[in-house]
Tab-separated table of C-alpha atoms in Angstrom:
chain	number	residue	atom	x	y	z
A	1359	ALA	CA	11.487	-6.694	-3.125
A	1360	GLN	CA	8.748	-4.477	-4.439
A	1361	SER	CA	8.838	-0.720	-4.020
A	1362	VAL	CA	6.407	2.076	-4.358
A	1363	THR	CA	7.007	5.827	-5.259
A	1364	GLN	CA	4.454	8.474	-4.705
A	1365	LEU	CA	5.323	11.738	-6.478
A	1366	GLY	CA	4.267	14.661	-4.416
A	1367	SER	CA	3.974	14.555	-0.691
A	1368	HIS	CA	1.323	17.422	-0.825
A	1369	VAL	CA	-1.203	18.031	-3.463
A	1370	SER	CA	-3.795	20.841	-3.513
A	1371	VAL	CA	-6.773	21.112	-5.843
A	1372	SER	CA	-9.838	23.191	-5.909
A	1373	GLU	CA	-13.199	21.907	-4.976
A	1374	GLY	CA	-14.663	20.490	-8.200
A	1375	ALA	CA	-11.380	20.074	-9.955
A	1376	LEU	CA	-9.707	16.893	-11.117
A	1377	VAL	CA	-7.711	14.893	-8.470
A	1378	LEU	CA	-4.635	13.088	-9.724
A	1379	LEU	CA	-2.281	11.336	-7.327
A	1380	ARG	CA	0.722	9.567	-8.745
A	1381	CYS	CA	2.046	6.072	-7.884
A	1382	ASN	CA	4.855	4.179	-9.563
A	1383	TYR	CA	5.940	0.753	-8.656
A	1384	SER	CA	9.030	-1.390	-9.250
A	1385	SER	CA	8.538	-5.009	-9.946
A	1386	SER	CA	9.723	-7.506	-12.522
A	1387	VAL	CA	6.235	-8.925	-12.716
A	1388	PRO	CA	2.788	-7.388	-12.340
A	1389	PRO	CA	2.183	-7.026	-8.648
A	1390	TYR	CA	-1.020	-6.485	-6.796
A	1391	LEU	CA	-1.652	-2.809	-6.201
A	1392	PHE	CA	-3.678	-0.936	-3.624
A	1393	TRP	CA	-4.783	2.679	-2.717
A	1394	TYR	CA	-5.625	3.467	0.844
A	1395	VAL	CA	-7.026	6.652	2.369
A	1396	GLN	CA	-6.275	7.830	5.927
A	1397	TYR	CA	-8.554	10.545	7.556
A	1398	PRO	CA	-7.240	12.356	10.720
A	1399	ASN	CA	-6.995	10.152	13.773
A	1400	GLN	CA	-8.079	7.132	11.862
A	1401	GLY	CA	-6.519	4.001	10.383
A	1402	LEU	CA	-6.135	3.313	6.774
A	1403	GLN	CA	-9.254	2.419	4.566
A	1404	LEU	CA	-9.057	0.501	1.303
A	1405	LEU	CA	-10.157	2.735	-1.600
A	1406	LEU	CA	-9.568	0.161	-4.366
A	1407	LYS	CA	-7.250	-2.647	-5.451
A	1408	TYR	CA	-5.899	-4.179	-8.740
A	1409	THR	CA	-5.164	-7.874	-8.925
A	1410	THR	CA	-5.749	-9.157	-12.507
A	1411	GLY	CA	-8.123	-8.417	-15.360
A	1412	ALA	CA	-9.544	-4.985	-16.121
A	1413	THR	CA	-6.878	-2.471	-15.830
A	1414	LEU	CA	-9.187	0.479	-14.838
A	1415	VAL	CA	-10.351	-0.164	-11.318
A	1416	LYS	CA	-13.229	1.715	-9.621
A	1417	GLY	CA	-13.288	2.200	-5.954
A	1418	ILE	CA	-15.303	3.957	-3.252
A	1419	ASN	CA	-16.076	7.619	-3.047
A	1420	GLY	CA	-15.787	8.149	-6.875
A	1421	PHE	CA	-12.135	7.284	-7.126
A	1422	GLU	CA	-10.554	5.103	-9.776
A	1423	ALA	CA	-7.145	4.082	-10.761
A	1424	GLU	CA	-5.503	2.634	-13.890
A	1425	PHE	CA	-2.798	0.067	-14.033
A	1426	LYS	CA	-0.350	0.768	-16.814
A	1427	LYS	CA	2.222	-1.870	-17.105
A	1428	SER	CA	4.354	-0.108	-19.745
A	1429	GLU	CA	4.593	2.923	-17.400
A	1430	THR	CA	4.672	0.778	-14.153
A	1431	SER	CA	2.125	3.263	-12.762
A	1432	PHE	CA	-1.056	3.017	-10.846
A	1433	HIS	CA	-2.353	6.677	-10.517
A	1434	LEU	CA	-5.441	7.482	-8.582
A	1435	THR	CA	-8.032	9.976	-10.066
A	1436	LYS	CA	-11.312	11.479	-9.148
A	1437	PRO	CA	-13.162	13.699	-11.786
A	1438	SER	CA	-14.345	16.260	-9.281
A	1439	ALA	CA	-12.918	16.954	-5.781
A	1440	HIS	CA	-15.063	17.341	-2.801
A	1441	MET	CA	-14.062	18.914	0.492
A	1442	SER	CA	-14.590	15.535	2.183
A	1443	ASP	CA	-11.704	14.083	0.079
A	1444	ALA	CA	-9.091	15.970	2.144
A	1445	ALA	CA	-7.000	13.253	3.512
A	1446	GLU	CA	-3.732	11.336	3.218
A	1447	TYR	CA	-3.536	8.750	0.491
A	1448	PHE	CA	-1.203	5.738	0.355
A	1449	CYS	CA	-0.353	3.550	-2.553
A	1450	ALA	CA	0.741	0.025	-1.742
A	1451	VAL	CA	2.071	-3.070	-3.512
A	1452	SER	CA	1.817	-6.703	-2.365
A	1453	ASP	CA	4.856	-8.947	-2.313
A	1454	LEU	CA	4.183	-11.868	-4.445
A	1455	GLY	CA	4.156	-15.398	-3.348
A	1456	PHE	CA	1.741	-17.725	-1.721
A	1457	GLY	CA	1.313	-16.938	1.922
A	1458	ASN	CA	3.130	-13.708	1.702
A	1459	GLU	CA	0.608	-11.024	2.668
A	1460	LYS	CA	2.995	-8.152	3.255
A	1461	LEU	CA	2.284	-4.813	1.764
A	1462	THR	CA	4.824	-2.260	0.899
A	1463	PHE	CA	3.498	1.296	1.370
A	1464	GLY	CA	4.485	4.473	-0.312
A	1465	THR	CA	5.366	7.549	1.727
A	1466	GLY	CA	1.802	9.022	1.215
A	1467	THR	CA	0.298	12.112	-0.393
A	1468	ARG	CA	-1.561	14.664	1.590
A	1469	LEU	CA	-4.513	15.970	-0.401
A	1470	THR	CA	-5.910	19.451	0.331
A	1471	ILE	CA	-9.047	20.769	-1.091
A	1472	ILE	CA	-9.336	24.486	-1.671
A	1473	PRO	CA	-12.836	25.929	-1.236
B	583	ASP	CA	-19.310	-6.239	11.603
B	584	ALA	CA	-16.770	-5.352	14.034
B	585	GLY	CA	-13.444	-4.123	12.548
B	586	VAL	CA	-10.057	-4.416	13.981
B	587	ILE	CA	-10.162	-3.202	17.669
B	588	GLN	CA	-7.098	-1.587	19.182
B	589	SER	CA	-6.579	-0.534	22.851
B	590	PRO	CA	-5.906	1.858	24.420
B	591	ARG	CA	-6.468	4.729	21.910
B	592	HIS	CA	-4.075	7.027	23.612
B	593	GLU	CA	-1.277	6.253	26.000
B	594	VAL	CA	0.920	8.721	27.752
B	595	THR	CA	3.743	7.370	29.998
B	596	GLU	CA	7.115	8.151	31.216
B	597	MET	CA	10.323	7.057	29.815
B	598	GLY	CA	11.472	3.705	31.129
B	599	GLN	CA	7.952	2.325	31.780
B	600	GLU	CA	6.645	-0.767	30.097
B	601	VAL	CA	3.907	-0.166	27.453
B	602	THR	CA	1.541	-2.728	26.157
B	603	LEU	CA	-0.645	-2.273	23.119
B	604	ARG	CA	-3.515	-4.618	22.410
B	605	CYS	CA	-5.137	-5.755	19.153
B	606	LYS	CA	-8.288	-7.900	18.403
B	607	PRO	CA	-8.246	-8.717	14.626
B	608	ILE	CA	-11.356	-9.428	12.554
B	609	SER	CA	-12.774	-12.844	13.101
B	610	GLY	CA	-11.632	-15.295	10.504
B	611	HIS	CA	-8.565	-13.286	9.448
B	612	ASN	CA	-5.513	-15.333	9.455
B	613	SER	CA	-2.896	-12.628	9.132
B	614	LEU	CA	-2.167	-9.862	11.639
B	615	PHE	CA	0.344	-6.863	11.129
B	616	TRP	CA	1.655	-4.270	13.525
B	617	TYR	CA	2.745	-0.920	12.055
B	618	ARG	CA	4.218	2.300	13.432
B	619	GLN	CA	3.618	5.577	11.845
B	620	THR	CA	5.630	8.813	12.319
B	621	MET	CA	6.099	11.990	10.475
B	622	MET	CA	9.656	11.323	9.983
B	623	ARG	CA	9.557	7.720	8.768
B	624	GLY	CA	6.013	7.228	7.591
B	625	LEU	CA	4.326	3.847	7.849
B	626	GLU	CA	6.640	1.039	8.970
B	627	LEU	CA	5.784	-2.592	9.139
B	628	LEU	CA	7.138	-3.926	12.539
B	629	ILE	CA	6.006	-7.582	12.529
B	630	TYR	CA	3.366	-9.807	11.000
B	631	PHE	CA	1.910	-13.072	11.953
B	632	ASN	CA	0.168	-15.743	9.976
B	633	ASN	CA	-2.096	-18.330	11.953
B	634	ASN	CA	-0.627	-16.957	15.124
B	635	VAL	CA	3.021	-17.629	14.139
B	636	PRO	CA	5.402	-14.715	13.621
B	637	ILE	CA	6.480	-14.726	9.915
B	638	ASP	CA	8.571	-11.620	9.547
B	639	ASP	CA	9.834	-9.519	12.478
B	640	SER	CA	12.574	-7.659	10.466
B	641	GLY	CA	11.006	-4.393	11.142
B	642	MET	CA	11.005	-4.644	14.980
B	643	PRO	CA	13.378	-1.817	15.950
B	644	GLU	CA	15.329	-3.566	18.689
B	645	ASP	CA	15.076	-5.883	21.600
B	646	ARG	CA	13.018	-3.584	23.608
B	647	PHE	CA	10.053	-4.366	21.244
B	648	SER	CA	8.252	-7.776	21.463
B	649	ALA	CA	5.013	-9.081	19.925
B	650	LYS	CA	2.886	-11.990	20.815
B	651	MET	CA	-0.228	-13.694	19.329
B	652	PRO	CA	-1.460	-16.275	21.883
B	653	ASN	CA	-4.547	-17.015	19.873
B	654	ALA	CA	-6.401	-16.071	16.767
B	655	SER	CA	-8.292	-13.246	18.413
B	656	PHE	CA	-5.669	-11.293	20.279
B	657	SER	CA	-2.170	-9.876	19.859
B	658	THR	CA	0.047	-7.639	21.985
B	659	LEU	CA	2.908	-5.279	21.184
B	660	LYS	CA	5.076	-4.490	24.187
B	661	ILE	CA	7.844	-1.924	24.587
B	662	GLN	CA	10.176	-2.378	27.659
B	663	PRO	CA	11.736	-0.008	28.563
B	664	SER	CA	10.024	2.743	26.651
B	665	GLU	CA	11.934	5.680	25.145
B	666	PRO	CA	10.886	9.058	23.868
B	667	ARG	CA	11.760	8.081	20.354
B	668	ASP	CA	9.085	5.403	20.446
B	669	SER	CA	6.371	8.089	20.481
B	670	ALA	CA	4.261	7.308	17.397
B	671	VAL	CA	0.946	6.020	16.309
B	672	TYR	CA	0.829	2.237	16.308
B	673	PHE	CA	-1.547	0.426	13.972
B	674	CYS	CA	-2.750	-3.168	13.971
B	675	ALA	CA	-4.204	-4.638	10.707
B	676	SER	CA	-5.617	-7.970	9.802
B	677	SER	CA	-6.453	-9.642	6.579
B	678	PRO	CA	-7.515	-13.123	5.186
B	679	THR	CA	-4.673	-15.278	4.013
B	680	GLY	CA	-3.538	-14.559	0.324
B	681	ASP	CA	-1.323	-11.914	-1.314
B	682	SER	CA	-4.276	-10.133	-3.042
B	683	GLN	CA	-6.324	-9.686	0.184
B	684	PRO	CA	-6.445	-6.119	1.534
B	685	GLN	CA	-5.515	-5.292	5.044
B	686	HIS	CA	-8.125	-3.884	7.519
B	687	PHE	CA	-6.680	-1.330	9.924
B	688	GLY	CA	-7.734	-0.440	13.380
B	689	ASP	CA	-7.850	3.203	14.418
B	690	GLY	CA	-4.448	3.047	16.057
B	691	THR	CA	-2.899	3.730	19.453
B	692	ARG	CA	-1.290	7.151	19.802
B	693	LEU	CA	1.715	6.632	22.182
B	694	SER	CA	3.582	9.512	23.796
B	695	ILE	CA	6.709	8.752	25.895
B	696	LEU	CA	7.710	11.728	27.992
């Protein structure tokens, strides 16, 4: 089974600073990888996903993530943090196999933006 | 387009009562998922359906929990009898068939068992 590790349950950055949220996965083959964001009292929303092809994936709200097979990582970045980015972020991996749509989620990272 | 619709948004009930949570997936999505989110345990997959058939219910906590999907546009998660430790936010999500398809989440039902 796949697994995902998110380093840092809480991250604080100043407004305008670089955002870096870390995600490492375990898999014997390249998986499909996702980042979701959850705002208070809402469900999870897809930020971006990696399936195949280009390893640098761009998502909504200025976020991007790079798939690094050698490091089994899929870290999420944003060059300049905005107050509206304060939320909880989840990395997820898809179990492979036709017809298997399950996602395994990390434990989440709460991002706080300091004015 | 309408997203995943869950009802009720909030439910407060007494221990021992039956609780029914409802979900309407996005039209055309073949897979439906029920999750539970708590501070202690994070986001847990309870059960998922594909084409209305339960595929994996290994996350269902115990026999007090049951889920049904009588048709492609409706699913229920039932807890009977409810206990205080069932208090959590329950999410429903749906997706098209395929392992690279993202899941679309509803806004959840916040359940409090007194």
